[in-house]
């Protein structure tokens, strides 16, 4: 039992198989229809993305000043780079799947991507959520990640550049935390137009 649960890949495959079984036996809401599966994957990777965003902001950033200097490399060389890998790819997949969902007809409904992105009546709330998610994903890939690479020593930078990069990444991460609150409301409150 410990060997199985000690291997994240086994747990993820088992979770996937259980999800497929639920989808197969549920029968409603399209079953194995692509839009249903995309919504499920969008939600899953969105939870990974926002969960890691909250981990960084609620745990890692406030705790790092309390960590003794000799222990900090454990976080900066191992934990943070791994967490940032899942963080940035979950951001990308969340956005891509969300755009795919909005761009495809589902359960007799029309695609609503253009209507949402242009804040048309009935789609303005999801549009707000989509734009906030796009801004947040941009921040992840083009501000947080490049600055974290400097701050963590993944790319060459002098001490002053590392300090500045760490501050920029932290501020942008806090902006994303702030934006995530109304973004989540907009996403879960959308009722299909």
mmCIF file of C-alpha atoms in Angstrom:
data_model
loop_
_atom_site.group_PDB
_atom_site.id
_atom_site.type_symbol
_atom_site.label_atom_id
_atom_site.label_comp_id
_atom_site.label_asym_id
_atom_site.label_seq_id
_atom_site.Cartn_x
_atom_site.Cartn_y
_atom_site.Cartn_z
ATOM 1 C CA UNK A 1 0.000 0.000 0.000
ATOM 2 C CA UNK A 2 2.772 2.444 0.919
ATOM 3 C CA UNK A 3 4.609 1.620 -2.332
ATOM 4 C CA UNK A 4 1.510 2.410 -4.391
ATOM 5 C CA UNK A 5 0.644 5.653 -2.588
ATOM 6 C CA UNK A 6 4.305 6.615 -2.465
ATOM 7 C CA UNK A 7 4.322 6.850 -6.268
ATOM 8 C CA UNK A 8 2.504 9.954 -7.544
ATOM 9 C CA UNK A 9 2.229 8.511 -11.065
ATOM 10 C CA UNK A 10 0.357 5.437 -9.794
ATOM 11 C CA UNK A 11 -2.023 7.634 -7.809
ATOM 12 C CA UNK A 12 -2.688 9.907 -10.801
ATOM 13 C CA UNK A 13 -3.345 6.946 -13.115
ATOM 14 C CA UNK A 14 -5.672 5.397 -10.533
ATOM 15 C CA UNK A 15 -7.480 8.732 -10.152
ATOM 16 C CA UNK A 16 -7.824 8.989 -13.928
ATOM 17 C CA UNK A 17 -9.227 5.459 -14.142
ATOM 18 C CA UNK A 18 -11.700 6.219 -11.348
ATOM 19 C CA UNK A 19 -12.773 9.407 -13.128
ATOM 20 C CA UNK A 20 -13.281 7.482 -16.381
ATOM 21 C CA UNK A 21 -15.416 4.957 -14.500
ATOM 22 C CA UNK A 22 -17.546 7.760 -13.008
ATOM 23 C CA UNK A 23 -17.915 9.372 -16.444
ATOM 24 C CA UNK A 24 -18.812 6.036 -18.061
ATOM 25 C CA UNK A 25 -21.411 5.061 -15.479
ATOM 26 C CA UNK A 26 -22.890 8.477 -14.817
ATOM 27 C CA UNK A 27 -24.570 8.564 -18.208
ATOM 28 C CA UNK A 28 -25.766 12.163 -17.933
ATOM 29 C CA UNK A 29 -24.190 15.432 -19.087
ATOM 30 C CA UNK A 30 -22.709 13.995 -22.245
ATOM 31 C CA UNK A 31 -20.789 11.087 -20.710
ATOM 32 C CA UNK A 32 -17.598 10.730 -22.731
ATOM 33 C CA UNK A 33 -18.414 13.762 -24.884
ATOM 34 C CA UNK A 34 -15.360 15.909 -25.554
ATOM 35 C CA UNK A 35 -16.873 19.108 -24.031
ATOM 36 C CA UNK A 36 -17.598 17.261 -20.780
ATOM 37 C CA UNK A 37 -14.072 15.858 -20.617
ATOM 38 C CA UNK A 38 -12.565 19.277 -21.460
ATOM 39 C CA UNK A 39 -14.564 20.902 -18.615
ATOM 40 C CA UNK A 40 -13.313 18.226 -16.227
ATOM 41 C CA UNK A 41 -9.676 18.632 -17.347
ATOM 42 C CA UNK A 42 -10.003 22.444 -17.266
ATOM 43 C CA UNK A 43 -11.209 22.221 -13.672
ATOM 44 C CA UNK A 44 -8.483 19.741 -12.680
ATOM 45 C CA UNK A 45 -5.562 21.719 -14.090
ATOM 46 C CA UNK A 46 -7.144 24.949 -12.816
ATOM 47 C CA UNK A 47 -7.120 23.506 -9.302
ATOM 48 C CA UNK A 48 -3.441 22.567 -9.732
ATOM 49 C CA UNK A 49 -2.625 26.096 -10.970
ATOM 50 C CA UNK A 50 -4.523 28.032 -8.315
ATOM 51 C CA UNK A 51 -3.527 25.542 -5.608
ATOM 52 C CA UNK A 52 0.139 26.165 -6.359
ATOM 53 C CA UNK A 53 -0.460 29.924 -6.568
ATOM 54 C CA UNK A 54 -1.957 29.770 -3.083
ATOM 55 C CA UNK A 55 0.857 27.498 -1.838
ATOM 56 C CA UNK A 56 3.440 30.057 -2.978
ATOM 57 C CA UNK A 57 1.554 32.991 -1.465
ATOM 58 C CA UNK A 58 0.146 31.449 1.714
ATOM 59 C CA UNK A 59 3.061 29.155 2.609
ATOM 60 C CA UNK A 60 6.356 29.543 0.752
ATOM 61 C CA UNK A 61 6.696 33.345 0.489
ATOM 62 C CA UNK A 62 5.778 34.072 4.137
ATOM 63 C CA UNK A 63 7.818 31.129 5.461
ATOM 64 C CA UNK A 64 11.106 31.628 3.566
ATOM 65 C CA UNK A 65 12.337 34.515 5.781
ATOM 66 C CA UNK A 66 12.001 32.174 8.807
ATOM 67 C CA UNK A 67 13.986 29.334 7.194
ATOM 68 C CA UNK A 68 17.628 29.157 8.363
ATOM 69 C CA UNK A 69 20.088 30.143 5.601
ATOM 70 C CA UNK A 70 21.632 26.665 5.412
ATOM 71 C CA UNK A 71 18.195 25.118 4.695
ATOM 72 C CA UNK A 72 17.022 27.604 2.041
ATOM 73 C CA UNK A 73 18.743 25.752 -0.837
ATOM 74 C CA UNK A 74 16.428 22.817 -0.166
ATOM 75 C CA UNK A 75 13.547 25.019 -1.224
ATOM 76 C CA UNK A 76 15.250 27.151 -3.868
ATOM 77 C CA UNK A 77 17.070 24.302 -5.617
ATOM 78 C CA UNK A 78 14.516 21.505 -5.348
ATOM 79 C CA UNK A 79 11.000 22.412 -4.185
ATOM 80 C CA UNK A 80 10.472 25.767 -5.922
ATOM 81 C CA UNK A 81 11.702 24.708 -9.408
ATOM 82 C CA UNK A 82 9.509 21.596 -9.310
ATOM 83 C CA UNK A 83 6.476 23.529 -8.070
ATOM 84 C CA UNK A 84 7.063 26.225 -10.708
ATOM 85 C CA UNK A 85 7.119 23.569 -13.451
ATOM 86 C CA UNK A 86 3.632 22.345 -12.531
ATOM 87 C CA UNK A 87 2.487 25.927 -11.837
ATOM 88 C CA UNK A 88 3.321 27.311 -15.277
ATOM 89 C CA UNK A 89 2.139 24.280 -17.253
ATOM 90 C CA UNK A 90 -1.114 24.102 -15.287
ATOM 91 C CA UNK A 91 -1.634 27.799 -16.114
ATOM 92 C CA UNK A 92 -1.101 27.138 -19.828
ATOM 93 C CA UNK A 93 -3.363 24.074 -19.903
ATOM 94 C CA UNK A 94 -6.092 25.816 -17.909
ATOM 95 C CA UNK A 95 -6.198 28.679 -20.400
ATOM 96 C CA UNK A 96 -5.985 26.469 -23.499
ATOM 97 C CA UNK A 97 -8.722 24.138 -22.273
ATOM 98 C CA UNK A 98 -10.892 27.093 -21.231
ATOM 99 C CA UNK A 99 -10.572 28.654 -24.679
ATOM 100 C CA UNK A 100 -11.348 25.280 -26.278
ATOM 101 C CA UNK A 101 -14.467 24.911 -24.119
ATOM 102 C CA UNK A 102 -15.703 28.400 -24.989
ATOM 103 C CA UNK A 103 -14.947 27.845 -28.671
ATOM 104 C CA UNK A 104 -16.844 24.570 -29.054
ATOM 105 C CA UNK A 105 -20.588 23.936 -29.020
ATOM 106 C CA UNK A 106 -21.720 21.899 -26.013
ATOM 107 C CA UNK A 107 -25.069 20.290 -25.166
ATOM 108 C CA UNK A 108 -26.925 22.225 -27.846
ATOM 109 C CA UNK A 109 -25.344 25.556 -26.844
ATOM 110 C CA UNK A 110 -23.394 27.698 -29.283
ATOM 111 C CA UNK A 111 -19.717 28.519 -28.869
ATOM 112 C CA UNK A 112 -19.364 31.671 -26.763
ATOM 113 C CA UNK A 113 -15.670 32.560 -27.003
ATOM 114 C CA UNK A 114 -16.101 35.808 -28.963
ATOM 115 C CA UNK A 115 -19.178 36.822 -26.970
ATOM 116 C CA UNK A 116 -17.328 36.307 -23.694
ATOM 117 C CA UNK A 117 -14.110 38.038 -24.714
ATOM 118 C CA UNK A 118 -16.107 41.040 -25.969
ATOM 119 C CA UNK A 119 -18.392 41.151 -22.876
ATOM 120 C CA UNK A 120 -21.657 40.580 -24.729
ATOM 121 C CA UNK A 121 -24.819 40.473 -22.555
ATOM 122 C CA UNK A 122 -25.160 37.100 -20.856
ATOM 123 C CA UNK A 123 -21.453 36.404 -21.359
ATOM 124 C CA UNK A 124 -19.937 39.389 -19.572
ATOM 125 C CA UNK A 125 -19.340 37.542 -16.296
ATOM 126 C CA UNK A 126 -17.513 34.624 -17.910
ATOM 127 C CA UNK A 127 -15.700 37.181 -20.075
ATOM 128 C CA UNK A 128 -14.401 38.909 -16.956
ATOM 129 C CA UNK A 129 -13.204 35.555 -15.626
ATOM 130 C CA UNK A 130 -11.585 34.666 -18.941
ATOM 131 C CA UNK A 131 -9.739 37.983 -19.216
ATOM 132 C CA UNK A 132 -8.538 37.724 -15.614
ATOM 133 C CA UNK A 133 -7.318 34.174 -16.313
ATOM 134 C CA UNK A 134 -5.531 35.341 -19.470
ATOM 135 C CA UNK A 135 -3.840 38.177 -17.577
ATOM 136 C CA UNK A 136 -2.817 35.768 -14.819
ATOM 137 C CA UNK A 137 -1.398 33.232 -17.300
ATOM 138 C CA UNK A 138 0.514 36.021 -19.052
ATOM 139 C CA UNK A 139 1.937 37.031 -15.661
ATOM 140 C CA UNK A 140 2.990 33.438 -14.955
ATOM 141 C CA UNK A 141 4.825 32.911 -18.236
ATOM 142 C CA UNK A 142 6.212 36.378 -18.983
ATOM 143 C CA UNK A 143 6.842 37.945 -15.569
ATOM 144 C CA UNK A 144 6.883 35.383 -12.740
ATOM 145 C CA UNK A 145 8.757 32.559 -14.492
ATOM 146 C CA UNK A 146 11.533 34.686 -16.098
ATOM 147 C CA UNK A 147 12.116 36.459 -12.781
ATOM 148 C CA UNK A 148 12.024 33.232 -10.759
ATOM 149 C CA UNK A 149 14.672 31.752 -13.055
ATOM 150 C CA UNK A 150 16.963 34.624 -12.041
ATOM 151 C CA UNK A 151 15.984 34.578 -8.362
ATOM 152 C CA UNK A 152 16.530 30.810 -8.074
ATOM 153 C CA UNK A 153 19.810 30.837 -9.993
ATOM 154 C CA UNK A 154 18.450 28.792 -12.890
ATOM 155 C CA UNK A 155 19.870 31.498 -15.165
ATOM 156 C CA UNK A 156 22.934 33.626 -14.426
ATOM 157 C CA UNK A 157 22.272 36.840 -12.513
ATOM 158 C CA UNK A 158 24.223 38.891 -9.996
ATOM 159 C CA UNK A 159 22.934 39.304 -6.430
ATOM 160 C CA UNK A 160 21.264 42.661 -7.127
ATOM 161 C CA UNK A 161 19.446 41.237 -10.161
ATOM 162 C CA UNK A 162 18.367 38.169 -8.154
ATOM 163 C CA UNK A 163 16.943 40.363 -5.379
ATOM 164 C CA UNK A 164 15.097 42.579 -7.850
ATOM 165 C CA UNK A 165 13.789 39.530 -9.749
ATOM 166 C CA UNK A 166 12.548 37.899 -6.519
ATOM 167 C CA UNK A 167 10.654 41.084 -5.585
ATOM 168 C CA UNK A 168 9.119 41.397 -9.069
ATOM 169 C CA UNK A 169 8.061 37.735 -9.045
ATOM 170 C CA UNK A 170 6.564 38.100 -5.549
ATOM 171 C CA UNK A 171 4.596 41.250 -6.402
ATOM 172 C CA UNK A 172 3.274 39.694 -9.619
ATOM 173 C CA UNK A 173 2.356 36.512 -7.752
ATOM 174 C CA UNK A 174 0.443 38.606 -5.213
ATOM 175 C CA UNK A 175 -1.319 40.400 -8.089
ATOM 176 C CA UNK A 176 -2.343 36.989 -9.439
ATOM 177 C CA UNK A 177 -3.595 35.980 -5.990
ATOM 178 C CA UNK A 178 -5.701 39.142 -5.868
ATOM 179 C CA UNK A 179 -7.044 38.583 -9.410
ATOM 180 C CA UNK A 180 -7.789 34.918 -8.710
ATOM 181 C CA UNK A 181 -10.526 35.795 -6.226
ATOM 182 C CA UNK A 182 -12.847 37.619 -8.669
ATOM 183 C CA UNK A 183 -11.731 35.267 -11.475
ATOM 184 C CA UNK A 184 -12.919 32.228 -9.528
ATOM 185 C CA UNK A 185 -16.232 33.929 -8.745
ATOM 186 C CA UNK A 186 -16.788 34.787 -12.413
ATOM 187 C CA UNK A 187 -15.936 31.257 -13.520
ATOM 188 C CA UNK A 188 -18.156 29.380 -11.089
ATOM 189 C CA UNK A 189 -21.057 31.827 -11.453
ATOM 190 C CA UNK A 190 -21.371 31.552 -15.240
ATOM 191 C CA UNK A 191 -24.564 29.710 -16.122
ATOM 192 C CA UNK A 192 -24.116 29.263 -19.848
ATOM 193 C CA UNK A 193 -25.181 32.654 -21.188
#
